[in-house]
Structures are given as C-alpha cells and as structure tokens.
Amino acid sequence: MNRAVRIHGYGGAGVVRVDQVDVPAPGASEVLVRVHAAGVNALDWKVRQGYLQAAFPLALPATLGIELAGEVMAVGVSVTGFAPGDRVMAPLGRLGAYADVVAIAADKLALVPPAMDYTQAAALPVASLTAWQSLRAAGPLRPGQQVLIHGAAGGVGGFALQFAKAAGAVVVATASSSSRAHVLALGADRVIDRHAERFEEQVRDVDLVLDLVGGDTLDRSWQVLAEGGAIVSTAAPDIVARTPAGRRGLWFMMVADQRQLTEIAASVAAGSVRSTIARVVAFDALAQAIEESHSGHGPGKVVVDFTR
C-alpha cells in the first residue's frame, strides 16, 4: 500500500484527497524511503489554492509535502553511504513528501541522530535550512547588525532567530502576544506585538529584514531599513517588482544541503539549538492541518505522523 495525499485541481480543503499510488522504484542515485513523519508547511496551502501556479507550475495530480523523515527501504545501484534500515530525513526540493513510500535523491538525505525520533527529525529540513540560508542570502551576517524577523514564532522564524543571535546580531522579532514568551526564550532582544503595534513606528536602521509573512507587512518594511540594508523574503515571489528604487529586495528559496542539515540536526540533538513542534497530527488529519497552516498555530512546526 502506498497512500499519497494529492490534489487533482486547485481550491479549498475539499480538493485534498488520499489516493493509492504505485510504489516507486529508486533510480540509480536515489533512495527509497518509508515515510514515518513529514513537516507541514504553509507552501502546502499555497500550492493547494493555486496561488503559486506561475512560480511553480505543476502537472496534476500532484502529491503535496516537501520534507520527510523515515527509514531507508532500498538504495539505487550507484548510492553509497546509505543502506536499508538507516533513519534519514530530507527536504525534497520538490513536492511529493506526503506518501508512504518516496524515492529521493541520495544527496538530499541526512542521517537522523540516534537520540532523535522521526517527528523531531521531520520538523528540521525545510525550516532549519531556510533559516540558515536566508539569513545569508543578502551577504554575510555580522556581529552588531540589527535583524528584524517577521513571523519569528514559526518553524523558520524560530531557527532564524537563534542563528542570527548566535552570529552576534541584535534581533528584533514581530509575533503575536501569545508567542511573546516563546520568542524571548529563543533569544530575541525585543518582541513587537504584530497585532497591537506597528513595527515601523518601533524600530529603525535595520540591516536585514527577514520576511516570512509577505503582504502589507513586507510593503511597510521598506520604511525601517538602514542605508544599504536589505529585505529577504521567503513569502513574496514578486518582491523584486515591489522593491522601491534604491532599495535591495531578494526572493529566497531553500536548496538542499546535506552537510548543513547534518550539522544543524547534531546541534538540535545536543540541545544547543532548539526545535519547537507546535503539535503532531495523525495521517487522517493532514488535510485539516494543511487548511490551518495559513491561519497560524502555536509556536513552532506542525508534523504529521504517518504511523498514527
């Protein structure tokens, strides 16, 4: 049996359905993985709604999901470094993670640390790599820089906050009042209530804005930039067209990095980097979790457990 959570067309929650699909055969450089858990991302909802058709054209039906953790079932003939029974995690670099069995390129996989379970591992690939890479997309992150993170309580934001702080930056975060304590615990120097305060009236001379929200929040962020500062957005593919003359705005997309993911996972396992799981849902609740991903949830990442 190979269940797959797929869409056959774009629209609301009703377009998500569970199909039975063939078990893939791994290519020469691929690994076949039995999925135990997968991370739920806002991208799932955006793809489902059809908002990203221009940026990410799909051949329908399409299996949703972009990251997973599970057990190696088989390896392609040219694969070294992995064997059946290995516990692995990966960002796919494409859709397709929400299936019981997935074939994935071996160079995207990282081993799960021995003390880490599958649900913890599934929360890491996309969020941690996006955070690490996006902070450096506009240039090196230097001690003393002021970094403003929109959406700091989410999966990406939580990692970005910790990475920026570890690099010596002064970190200002926007978050809801209910997430304030969590964001401060992750190391934020200051938290601005995104509902009760206008951040552009509270902060100035920001060297880097990490925009994980888009919309009006992005448009207002140009007001707070220091001379030579930049906005890096993971939420607005059209940021270049929305960038005022004389300003720097960059659209960022994560790329798989086996070495970096291995290092981050080791730091999480050792306790030096904190990974927060908002909640774990059963497979049957995945469609609802995708629906809820656009309206927010508790701090951290939602993970689906394929064994429940």
PDB file of C-alpha atoms in Angstrom:
ATOM      1  CA  MET A   1       0.000   0.000   0.000  1.00  0.00           C
ATOM      2  CA  ASN A   2       1.244   3.476  -0.861  1.00  0.00           C
ATOM      3  CA  ARG A   3      -1.094   6.235   0.271  1.00  0.00           C
ATOM      4  CA  ALA A   4      -0.471   9.661  -1.215  1.00  0.00           C
ATOM      5  CA  VAL A   5      -2.090  12.966  -0.276  1.00  0.00           C
ATOM      6  CA  ARG A   6      -2.745  14.616  -3.631  1.00  0.00           C
ATOM      7  CA  ILE A   7      -4.629  17.379  -5.392  1.00  0.00           C
ATOM      8  CA  HIS A   8      -6.241  16.871  -8.794  1.00  0.00           C
ATOM      9  CA  GLY A   9      -7.176  20.542  -9.087  1.00  0.00           C
ATOM     10  CA  TYR A  10      -6.809  23.788  -7.167  1.00  0.00           C
ATOM     11  CA  GLY A  11      -9.151  25.082  -4.490  1.00  0.00           C
ATOM     12  CA  GLY A  12     -10.202  24.670  -0.871  1.00  0.00           C
ATOM     13  CA  ALA A  13      -9.786  21.854   1.606  1.00  0.00           C
ATOM     14  CA  GLY A  14     -12.082  19.608  -0.422  1.00  0.00           C
ATOM     15  CA  VAL A  15      -9.552  19.194  -3.244  1.00  0.00           C
ATOM     16  CA  VAL A  16      -7.129  17.304  -0.989  1.00  0.00           C
ATOM     17  CA  ARG A  17      -7.655  13.571  -1.149  1.00  0.00           C
ATOM     18  CA  VAL A  18      -5.874  10.325  -0.345  1.00  0.00           C
ATOM     19  CA  ASP A  19      -5.090   8.152  -3.381  1.00  0.00           C
ATOM     20  CA  GLN A  20      -3.442   4.772  -3.678  1.00  0.00           C
ATOM     21  CA  VAL A  21      -0.423   5.104  -5.976  1.00  0.00           C
ATOM     22  CA  ASP A  22       2.295   2.760  -7.197  1.00  0.00           C
ATOM     23  CA  VAL A  23       5.385   2.253  -5.057  1.00  0.00           C
ATOM     24  CA  PRO A  24       8.197   3.995  -6.940  1.00  0.00           C
ATOM     25  CA  ALA A  25      11.373   2.226  -7.974  1.00  0.00           C
ATOM     26  CA  PRO A  26      14.525   4.125  -6.937  1.00  0.00           C
ATOM     27  CA  GLY A  27      16.715   5.411  -9.729  1.00  0.00           C
ATOM     28  CA  ALA A  28      20.441   4.735  -9.762  1.00  0.00           C
ATOM     29  CA  SER A  29      21.224   7.681  -7.491  1.00  0.00           C
ATOM     30  CA  GLU A  30      18.037   7.541  -5.415  1.00  0.00           C
ATOM     31  CA  VAL A  31      16.989   6.055  -2.101  1.00  0.00           C
ATOM     32  CA  LEU A  32      13.576   4.533  -1.385  1.00  0.00           C
ATOM     33  CA  VAL A  33      12.257   5.785   1.968  1.00  0.00           C
ATOM     34  CA  ARG A  34       9.375   4.519   4.090  1.00  0.00           C
ATOM     35  CA  VAL A  35       7.979   7.792   5.454  1.00  0.00           C
ATOM     36  CA  HIS A  36       7.303   7.888   9.190  1.00  0.00           C
ATOM     37  CA  ALA A  37       6.697  11.646   9.559  1.00  0.00           C
ATOM     38  CA  ALA A  38       6.581  14.795   7.451  1.00  0.00           C
ATOM     39  CA  GLY A  39       6.575  18.517   8.168  1.00  0.00           C
ATOM     40  CA  VAL A  40       3.517  20.622   7.342  1.00  0.00           C
ATOM     41  CA  ASN A  41       4.378  23.906   5.634  1.00  0.00           C
ATOM     42  CA  ALA A  42       2.481  26.990   4.502  1.00  0.00           C
ATOM     43  CA  LEU A  43       3.624  26.142   0.976  1.00  0.00           C
ATOM     44  CA  ASP A  44       1.218  23.181   1.010  1.00  0.00           C
ATOM     45  CA  TRP A  45      -1.736  25.513   1.414  1.00  0.00           C
ATOM     46  CA  LYS A  46      -0.473  28.000  -1.175  1.00  0.00           C
ATOM     47  CA  VAL A  47       0.052  25.240  -3.721  1.00  0.00           C
ATOM     48  CA  ARG A  48      -3.364  23.745  -2.965  1.00  0.00           C
ATOM     49  CA  GLN A  49      -5.073  27.102  -3.507  1.00  0.00           C
ATOM     50  CA  GLY A  50      -3.271  27.631  -6.802  1.00  0.00           C
ATOM     51  CA  TYR A  51      -1.535  30.795  -5.653  1.00  0.00           C
ATOM     52  CA  LEU A  52       1.867  29.620  -6.892  1.00  0.00           C
ATOM     53  CA  GLN A  53       0.935  28.305 -10.342  1.00  0.00           C
ATOM     54  CA  ALA A  54       3.096  30.895 -12.082  1.00  0.00           C
ATOM     55  CA  ALA A  55       6.150  30.322  -9.884  1.00  0.00           C
ATOM     56  CA  PHE A  56       5.708  26.540  -9.514  1.00  0.00           C
ATOM     57  CA  PRO A  57       3.756  25.068 -12.455  1.00  0.00           C
ATOM     58  CA  LEU A  58       2.576  21.532 -11.674  1.00  0.00           C
ATOM     59  CA  ALA A  59       1.437  18.525 -13.608  1.00  0.00           C
ATOM     60  CA  LEU A  60      -1.729  17.411 -11.832  1.00  0.00           C
ATOM     61  CA  PRO A  61      -2.497  15.273  -9.934  1.00  0.00           C
ATOM     62  CA  ALA A  62       0.296  16.285  -7.571  1.00  0.00           C
ATOM     63  CA  THR A  63       1.331  14.832  -4.235  1.00  0.00           C
ATOM     64  CA  LEU A  64       1.825  17.577  -1.643  1.00  0.00           C
ATOM     65  CA  GLY A  65       4.553  17.823   1.005  1.00  0.00           C
ATOM     66  CA  ILE A  66       8.178  18.969   0.773  1.00  0.00           C
ATOM     67  CA  GLU A  67      10.056  17.323   3.664  1.00  0.00           C
ATOM     68  CA  LEU A  68      10.124  13.963   5.386  1.00  0.00           C
ATOM     69  CA  ALA A  69      11.781  11.630   7.844  1.00  0.00           C
ATOM     70  CA  GLY A  70      11.734   7.857   7.593  1.00  0.00           C
ATOM     71  CA  GLU A  71      13.539   4.576   7.107  1.00  0.00           C
ATOM     72  CA  VAL A  72      15.564   3.506   4.074  1.00  0.00           C
ATOM     73  CA  MET A  73      13.934   0.569   2.270  1.00  0.00           C
ATOM     74  CA  ALA A  74      16.273   0.241  -0.717  1.00  0.00           C
ATOM     75  CA  VAL A  75      19.046   2.131  -2.486  1.00  0.00           C
ATOM     76  CA  GLY A  76      19.904   2.677  -6.138  1.00  0.00           C
ATOM     77  CA  VAL A  77      22.868   0.913  -7.688  1.00  0.00           C
ATOM     78  CA  SER A  78      25.174   3.936  -7.509  1.00  0.00           C
ATOM     79  CA  VAL A  79      24.261   5.015  -3.969  1.00  0.00           C
ATOM     80  CA  THR A  80      26.903   4.819  -1.252  1.00  0.00           C
ATOM     81  CA  GLY A  81      26.621   5.985   2.338  1.00  0.00           C
ATOM     82  CA  PHE A  82      23.068   4.719   2.920  1.00  0.00           C
ATOM     83  CA  ALA A  83      21.696   1.239   3.494  1.00  0.00           C
ATOM     84  CA  PRO A  84      18.317  -0.347   4.254  1.00  0.00           C
ATOM     85  CA  GLY A  85      17.303   0.363   7.836  1.00  0.00           C
ATOM     86  CA  ASP A  86      19.038   3.749   8.051  1.00  0.00           C
ATOM     87  CA  ARG A  87      16.981   6.529   9.640  1.00  0.00           C
ATOM     88  CA  VAL A  88      17.004   9.563   7.353  1.00  0.00           C
ATOM     89  CA  MET A  89      15.462  12.997   6.809  1.00  0.00           C
ATOM     90  CA  ALA A  90      15.419  15.339   3.852  1.00  0.00           C
ATOM     91  CA  PRO A  91      13.920  18.318   2.080  1.00  0.00           C
ATOM     92  CA  LEU A  92      12.746  17.003  -1.282  1.00  0.00           C
ATOM     93  CA  GLY A  93      13.426  20.165  -3.262  1.00  0.00           C
ATOM     94  CA  ARG A  94      10.047  19.483  -4.911  1.00  0.00           C
ATOM     95  CA  LEU A  95       6.601  18.241  -3.942  1.00  0.00           C
ATOM     96  CA  GLY A  96       5.884  14.619  -3.061  1.00  0.00           C
ATOM     97  CA  ALA A  97       6.657  14.002   0.621  1.00  0.00           C
ATOM     98  CA  TYR A  98       3.099  13.071   1.664  1.00  0.00           C
ATOM     99  CA  ALA A  99       3.254   9.439   0.611  1.00  0.00           C
ATOM    100  CA  ASP A 100       4.008   6.237   2.479  1.00  0.00           C
ATOM    101  CA  VAL A 101       6.954   5.460   0.194  1.00  0.00           C
ATOM    102  CA  VAL A 102       9.029   8.100  -1.589  1.00  0.00           C
ATOM    103  CA  ALA A 103      12.061   7.902  -3.880  1.00  0.00           C
ATOM    104  CA  ILE A 104      14.502  10.726  -3.223  1.00  0.00           C
ATOM    105  CA  ALA A 105      17.971  11.699  -4.438  1.00  0.00           C
ATOM    106  CA  ALA A 106      20.605  10.372  -2.046  1.00  0.00           C
ATOM    107  CA  ASP A 107      22.469  13.694  -1.963  1.00  0.00           C
ATOM    108  CA  LYS A 108      19.465  15.357  -0.284  1.00  0.00           C
ATOM    109  CA  LEU A 109      19.371  12.901   2.621  1.00  0.00           C
ATOM    110  CA  ALA A 110      20.917  13.261   6.058  1.00  0.00           C
ATOM    111  CA  LEU A 111      21.047  10.664   8.793  1.00  0.00           C
ATOM    112  CA  VAL A 112      18.786  11.244  11.802  1.00  0.00           C
ATOM    113  CA  PRO A 113      20.807  11.493  15.058  1.00  0.00           C
ATOM    114  CA  PRO A 114      20.397   8.367  17.218  1.00  0.00           C
ATOM    115  CA  ALA A 115      18.614  10.183  20.063  1.00  0.00           C
ATOM    116  CA  MET A 116      16.137  11.962  17.768  1.00  0.00           C
ATOM    117  CA  ASP A 117      12.752  10.491  16.831  1.00  0.00           C
ATOM    118  CA  TYR A 118      11.108  10.765  13.423  1.00  0.00           C
ATOM    119  CA  THR A 119       8.687  13.535  14.342  1.00  0.00           C
ATOM    120  CA  GLN A 120      11.522  15.696  15.644  1.00  0.00           C
ATOM    121  CA  ALA A 121      13.551  14.981  12.506  1.00  0.00           C
ATOM    122  CA  ALA A 122      10.662  15.826  10.171  1.00  0.00           C
ATOM    123  CA  ALA A 123      10.456  19.323  11.655  1.00  0.00           C
ATOM    124  CA  LEU A 124      14.040  20.180  10.708  1.00  0.00           C
ATOM    125  CA  PRO A 125      14.886  20.051   6.991  1.00  0.00           C
ATOM    126  CA  VAL A 126      12.926  22.903   5.412  1.00  0.00           C
ATOM    127  CA  ALA A 127      12.663  25.210   8.418  1.00  0.00           C
ATOM    128  CA  SER A 128      16.274  24.989   9.569  1.00  0.00           C
ATOM    129  CA  LEU A 129      17.869  25.162   6.119  1.00  0.00           C
ATOM    130  CA  THR A 130      15.602  28.017   5.035  1.00  0.00           C
ATOM    131  CA  ALA A 131      16.524  29.934   8.180  1.00  0.00           C
ATOM    132  CA  TRP A 132      20.252  29.334   7.816  1.00  0.00           C
ATOM    133  CA  GLN A 133      20.459  30.157   4.132  1.00  0.00           C
ATOM    134  CA  SER A 134      18.039  33.093   4.022  1.00  0.00           C
ATOM    135  CA  LEU A 135      19.938  34.970   6.725  1.00  0.00           C
ATOM    136  CA  ARG A 136      22.985  34.900   4.466  1.00  0.00           C
ATOM    137  CA  ALA A 137      21.270  35.499   1.131  1.00  0.00           C
ATOM    138  CA  ALA A 138      21.941  39.249   1.162  1.00  0.00           C
ATOM    139  CA  GLY A 139      25.519  38.946   2.384  1.00  0.00           C
ATOM    140  CA  PRO A 140      27.443  37.882   5.465  1.00  0.00           C
ATOM    141  CA  LEU A 141      25.702  38.267   8.810  1.00  0.00           C
ATOM    142  CA  ARG A 142      27.988  40.297  11.095  1.00  0.00           C
ATOM    143  CA  PRO A 143      28.041  40.908  14.846  1.00  0.00           C
ATOM    144  CA  GLY A 144      26.185  44.051  15.857  1.00  0.00           C
ATOM    145  CA  GLN A 145      23.870  44.127  12.860  1.00  0.00           C
ATOM    146  CA  GLN A 146      20.201  44.698  13.583  1.00  0.00           C
ATOM    147  CA  VAL A 147      17.987  41.950  12.191  1.00  0.00           C
ATOM    148  CA  LEU A 148      14.180  42.165  12.082  1.00  0.00           C
ATOM    149  CA  ILE A 149      12.328  38.859  11.693  1.00  0.00           C
ATOM    150  CA  HIS A 150       8.661  38.826  10.698  1.00  0.00           C
ATOM    151  CA  GLY A 151       6.982  35.580  11.743  1.00  0.00           C
ATOM    152  CA  ALA A 152       9.592  34.741  14.377  1.00  0.00           C
ATOM    153  CA  ALA A 153       7.407  32.236  16.238  1.00  0.00           C
ATOM    154  CA  GLY A 154       7.055  29.853  13.289  1.00  0.00           C
ATOM    155  CA  GLY A 155       9.319  26.996  12.288  1.00  0.00           C
ATOM    156  CA  VAL A 156      11.633  29.040  10.055  1.00  0.00           C
ATOM    157  CA  GLY A 157      11.452  32.110  12.279  1.00  0.00           C
ATOM    158  CA  GLY A 158      12.408  30.217  15.416  1.00  0.00           C
ATOM    159  CA  PHE A 159      15.546  28.819  13.826  1.00  0.00           C
ATOM    160  CA  ALA A 160      16.424  32.137  12.150  1.00  0.00           C
ATOM    161  CA  LEU A 161      16.147  33.962  15.454  1.00  0.00           C
ATOM    162  CA  GLN A 162      18.569  31.551  17.113  1.00  0.00           C
ATOM    163  CA  PHE A 163      21.034  31.568  14.196  1.00  0.00           C
ATOM    164  CA  ALA A 164      21.044  35.377  13.980  1.00  0.00           C
ATOM    165  CA  LYS A 165      21.577  35.690  17.720  1.00  0.00           C
ATOM    166  CA  ALA A 166      24.431  33.173  17.629  1.00  0.00           C
ATOM    167  CA  ALA A 167      26.066  35.258  14.883  1.00  0.00           C
ATOM    168  CA  GLY A 168      26.086  38.272  17.209  1.00  0.00           C
ATOM    169  CA  ALA A 169      23.175  40.176  15.683  1.00  0.00           C
ATOM    170  CA  VAL A 170      20.681  42.272  17.618  1.00  0.00           C
ATOM    171  CA  VAL A 171      17.398  40.514  16.917  1.00  0.00           C
ATOM    172  CA  VAL A 172      14.021  42.239  16.829  1.00  0.00           C
ATOM    173  CA  ALA A 173      11.017  39.993  16.229  1.00  0.00           C
ATOM    174  CA  THR A 174       7.397  40.555  15.331  1.00  0.00           C
ATOM    175  CA  ALA A 175       4.992  37.987  16.761  1.00  0.00           C
ATOM    176  CA  SER A 176       1.604  37.688  18.392  1.00  0.00           C
ATOM    177  CA  SER A 177       1.281  38.433  22.098  1.00  0.00           C
ATOM    178  CA  SER A 178       0.602  34.752  22.789  1.00  0.00           C
ATOM    179  CA  SER A 179       4.010  33.857  21.319  1.00  0.00           C
ATOM    180  CA  ARG A 180       5.961  36.605  23.077  1.00  0.00           C
ATOM    181  CA  ALA A 181       7.352  34.439  25.883  1.00  0.00           C
ATOM    182  CA  HIS A 182       8.420  31.745  23.427  1.00  0.00           C
ATOM    183  CA  VAL A 183      10.202  34.206  21.134  1.00  0.00           C
ATOM    184  CA  LEU A 184      12.016  35.831  24.058  1.00  0.00           C
ATOM    185  CA  ALA A 185      13.078  32.395  25.275  1.00  0.00           C
ATOM    186  CA  LEU A 186      14.675  31.752  21.885  1.00  0.00           C
ATOM    187  CA  GLY A 187      16.850  34.835  22.391  1.00  0.00           C
ATOM    188  CA  ALA A 188      15.056  37.805  20.824  1.00  0.00           C
ATOM    189  CA  ASP A 189      16.317  41.130  22.147  1.00  0.00           C
ATOM    190  CA  ARG A 190      12.930  42.692  21.540  1.00  0.00           C
ATOM    191  CA  VAL A 191       9.470  41.478  20.532  1.00  0.00           C
ATOM    192  CA  ILE A 192       6.950  43.763  18.814  1.00  0.00           C
ATOM    193  CA  ASP A 193       3.290  42.707  19.053  1.00  0.00           C
ATOM    194  CA  ARG A 194       2.221  42.368  15.430  1.00  0.00           C
ATOM    195  CA  HIS A 195      -1.438  42.973  16.290  1.00  0.00           C
ATOM    196  CA  ALA A 196      -1.162  45.840  18.786  1.00  0.00           C
ATOM    197  CA  GLU A 197       1.876  47.736  17.489  1.00  0.00           C
ATOM    198  CA  ARG A 198       3.111  48.997  14.145  1.00  0.00           C
ATOM    199  CA  PHE A 199       6.690  47.839  13.873  1.00  0.00           C
ATOM    200  CA  GLU A 200       7.657  50.709  11.561  1.00  0.00           C
ATOM    201  CA  GLU A 201       6.994  53.072  14.464  1.00  0.00           C
ATOM    202  CA  GLN A 202       9.058  50.989  16.883  1.00  0.00           C
ATOM    203  CA  VAL A 203      12.306  50.193  15.076  1.00  0.00           C
ATOM    204  CA  ARG A 204      14.736  51.967  12.738  1.00  0.00           C
ATOM    205  CA  ASP A 205      18.041  51.368  10.951  1.00  0.00           C
ATOM    206  CA  VAL A 206      17.537  47.667  10.365  1.00  0.00           C
ATOM    207  CA  ASP A 207      20.350  45.998   8.434  1.00  0.00           C
ATOM    208  CA  LEU A 208      18.391  42.924   7.435  1.00  0.00           C
ATOM    209  CA  VAL A 209      14.664  42.174   7.390  1.00  0.00           C
ATOM    210  CA  LEU A 210      13.761  38.508   7.087  1.00  0.00           C
ATOM    211  CA  ASP A 211      10.195  38.486   5.785  1.00  0.00           C
ATOM    212  CA  LEU A 212       8.340  35.219   6.366  1.00  0.00           C
ATOM    213  CA  VAL A 213       4.901  36.835   6.076  1.00  0.00           C
ATOM    214  CA  GLY A 214       4.612  38.925   2.891  1.00  0.00           C
ATOM    215  CA  GLY A 215       1.664  41.175   2.099  1.00  0.00           C
ATOM    216  CA  ASP A 216       1.309  44.517   3.840  1.00  0.00           C
ATOM    217  CA  THR A 217       3.995  43.563   6.358  1.00  0.00           C
ATOM    218  CA  LEU A 218       6.549  43.380   3.563  1.00  0.00           C
ATOM    219  CA  ASP A 219       5.402  46.651   1.987  1.00  0.00           C
ATOM    220  CA  ARG A 220       5.757  48.525   5.289  1.00  0.00           C
ATOM    221  CA  SER A 221       9.199  47.069   5.960  1.00  0.00           C
ATOM    222  CA  TRP A 222      10.969  49.346   3.480  1.00  0.00           C
ATOM    223  CA  GLN A 223      10.469  52.181   5.971  1.00  0.00           C
ATOM    224  CA  VAL A 224      12.740  50.647   8.609  1.00  0.00           C
ATOM    225  CA  LEU A 225      15.804  49.758   6.522  1.00  0.00           C
ATOM    226  CA  ALA A 226      19.176  51.296   7.220  1.00  0.00           C
ATOM    227  CA  GLU A 227      21.213  52.661   4.329  1.00  0.00           C
ATOM    228  CA  GLY A 228      22.492  49.625   2.453  1.00  0.00           C
ATOM    229  CA  GLY A 229      20.082  47.308   4.254  1.00  0.00           C
ATOM    230  CA  ALA A 230      18.118  44.548   2.557  1.00  0.00           C
ATOM    231  CA  ILE A 231      14.870  42.600   2.801  1.00  0.00           C
ATOM    232  CA  VAL A 232      14.991  38.871   2.127  1.00  0.00           C
ATOM    233  CA  SER A 233      11.542  37.338   1.644  1.00  0.00           C
ATOM    234  CA  THR A 234      10.508  33.708   1.557  1.00  0.00           C
ATOM    235  CA  ALA A 235       6.841  34.702   1.259  1.00  0.00           C
ATOM    236  CA  ALA A 236       6.710  37.042  -1.762  1.00  0.00           C
ATOM    237  CA  PRO A 237       7.996  35.686  -5.093  1.00  0.00           C
ATOM    238  CA  ASP A 238       7.269  39.115  -6.597  1.00  0.00           C
ATOM    239  CA  ILE A 239       9.424  41.058  -4.134  1.00  0.00           C
ATOM    240  CA  VAL A 240      11.756  42.384  -6.852  1.00  0.00           C
ATOM    241  CA  ALA A 241       8.821  44.060  -8.604  1.00  0.00           C
ATOM    242  CA  ARG A 242       7.726  45.516  -5.247  1.00  0.00           C
ATOM    243  CA  THR A 243      11.165  46.849  -4.301  1.00  0.00           C
ATOM    244  CA  PRO A 244      11.394  50.677  -4.339  1.00  0.00           C
ATOM    245  CA  ALA A 245      14.167  52.302  -6.357  1.00  0.00           C
ATOM    246  CA  GLY A 246      17.453  52.367  -4.468  1.00  0.00           C
ATOM    247  CA  ARG A 247      16.464  49.508  -2.134  1.00  0.00           C
ATOM    248  CA  ARG A 248      17.515  45.838  -2.012  1.00  0.00           C
ATOM    249  CA  GLY A 249      14.884  43.120  -2.031  1.00  0.00           C
ATOM    250  CA  LEU A 250      15.581  39.449  -2.630  1.00  0.00           C
ATOM    251  CA  TRP A 251      13.317  36.421  -3.111  1.00  0.00           C
ATOM    252  CA  PHE A 252      14.746  33.375  -1.390  1.00  0.00           C
ATOM    253  CA  MET A 253      14.209  29.667  -1.979  1.00  0.00           C
ATOM    254  CA  MET A 254      15.926  26.986   0.060  1.00  0.00           C
ATOM    255  CA  VAL A 255      18.293  24.494  -1.557  1.00  0.00           C
ATOM    256  CA  ALA A 256      19.047  21.071  -0.107  1.00  0.00           C
ATOM    257  CA  ASP A 257      22.349  20.928   1.776  1.00  0.00           C
ATOM    258  CA  GLN A 258      23.194  17.525   3.231  1.00  0.00           C
ATOM    259  CA  ARG A 259      26.210  18.732   5.202  1.00  0.00           C
ATOM    260  CA  GLN A 260      24.458  21.733   6.741  1.00  0.00           C
ATOM    261  CA  LEU A 261      21.363  19.733   7.674  1.00  0.00           C
ATOM    262  CA  THR A 262      23.571  17.140   9.371  1.00  0.00           C
ATOM    263  CA  GLU A 263      25.295  19.866  11.389  1.00  0.00           C
ATOM    264  CA  ILE A 264      22.041  21.530  12.424  1.00  0.00           C
ATOM    265  CA  ALA A 265      20.500  18.201  13.420  1.00  0.00           C
ATOM    266  CA  ALA A 266      23.519  17.466  15.596  1.00  0.00           C
ATOM    267  CA  SER A 267      23.120  20.858  17.299  1.00  0.00           C
ATOM    268  CA  VAL A 268      19.432  20.185  17.929  1.00  0.00           C
ATOM    269  CA  ALA A 269      20.204  16.725  19.312  1.00  0.00           C
ATOM    270  CA  ALA A 270      22.859  18.241  21.591  1.00  0.00           C
ATOM    271  CA  GLY A 271      20.435  20.896  22.842  1.00  0.00           C
ATOM    272  CA  SER A 272      22.395  23.918  21.615  1.00  0.00           C
ATOM    273  CA  VAL A 273      19.682  24.743  19.039  1.00  0.00           C
ATOM    274  CA  ARG A 274      16.033  24.467  19.972  1.00  0.00           C
ATOM    275  CA  SER A 275      13.455  22.941  17.639  1.00  0.00           C
ATOM    276  CA  THR A 276       9.820  23.514  18.586  1.00  0.00           C
ATOM    277  CA  ILE A 277       6.973  21.290  17.457  1.00  0.00           C
ATOM    278  CA  ALA A 278       3.602  23.004  17.731  1.00  0.00           C
ATOM    279  CA  ARG A 279       1.714  19.713  17.504  1.00  0.00           C
ATOM    280  CA  VAL A 280       1.793  16.283  15.903  1.00  0.00           C
ATOM    281  CA  VAL A 281      -1.245  15.204  13.888  1.00  0.00           C
ATOM    282  CA  ALA A 282      -2.347  11.809  12.615  1.00  0.00           C
ATOM    283  CA  PHE A 283      -2.304  10.998   8.893  1.00  0.00           C
ATOM    284  CA  ASP A 284      -6.094  11.286   8.688  1.00  0.00           C
ATOM    285  CA  ALA A 285      -5.877  14.861   9.999  1.00  0.00           C
ATOM    286  CA  LEU A 286      -3.338  16.045   7.419  1.00  0.00           C
ATOM    287  CA  ALA A 287      -5.848  17.745   5.120  1.00  0.00           C
ATOM    288  CA  GLN A 288      -7.146  19.805   8.032  1.00  0.00           C
ATOM    289  CA  ALA A 289      -3.605  20.646   9.143  1.00  0.00           C
ATOM    290  CA  ILE A 290      -2.887  21.972   5.651  1.00  0.00           C
ATOM    291  CA  GLU A 291      -6.052  24.073   5.826  1.00  0.00           C
ATOM    292  CA  GLU A 292      -4.985  25.514   9.163  1.00  0.00           C
ATOM    293  CA  SER A 293      -1.415  26.257   8.077  1.00  0.00           C
ATOM    294  CA  HIS A 294      -2.352  29.624   6.575  1.00  0.00           C
ATOM    295  CA  SER A 295      -4.129  30.932   9.659  1.00  0.00           C
ATOM    296  CA  GLY A 296      -1.408  30.200  12.191  1.00  0.00           C
ATOM    297  CA  HIS A 297      -0.981  27.801  15.079  1.00  0.00           C
ATOM    298  CA  GLY A 298       1.104  27.581  18.228  1.00  0.00           C
ATOM    299  CA  PRO A 299       4.831  28.378  18.102  1.00  0.00           C
ATOM    300  CA  GLY A 300       6.933  26.012  16.042  1.00  0.00           C
ATOM    301  CA  LYS A 301       6.165  23.414  13.403  1.00  0.00           C
ATOM    302  CA  VAL A 302       3.237  21.062  12.780  1.00  0.00           C
ATOM    303  CA  VAL A 303       4.266  17.498  11.934  1.00  0.00           C
ATOM    304  CA  VAL A 304       2.166  14.636  10.563  1.00  0.00           C
ATOM    305  CA  ASP A 305       2.877  11.163  11.952  1.00  0.00           C
ATOM    306  CA  PHE A 306       2.279   8.559   9.245  1.00  0.00           C
ATOM    307  CA  THR A 307       2.104   5.769  11.809  1.00  0.00           C
ATOM    308  CA  ARG A 308      -0.937   7.245  13.591  1.00  0.00           C
TER     309      ARG A 308
END
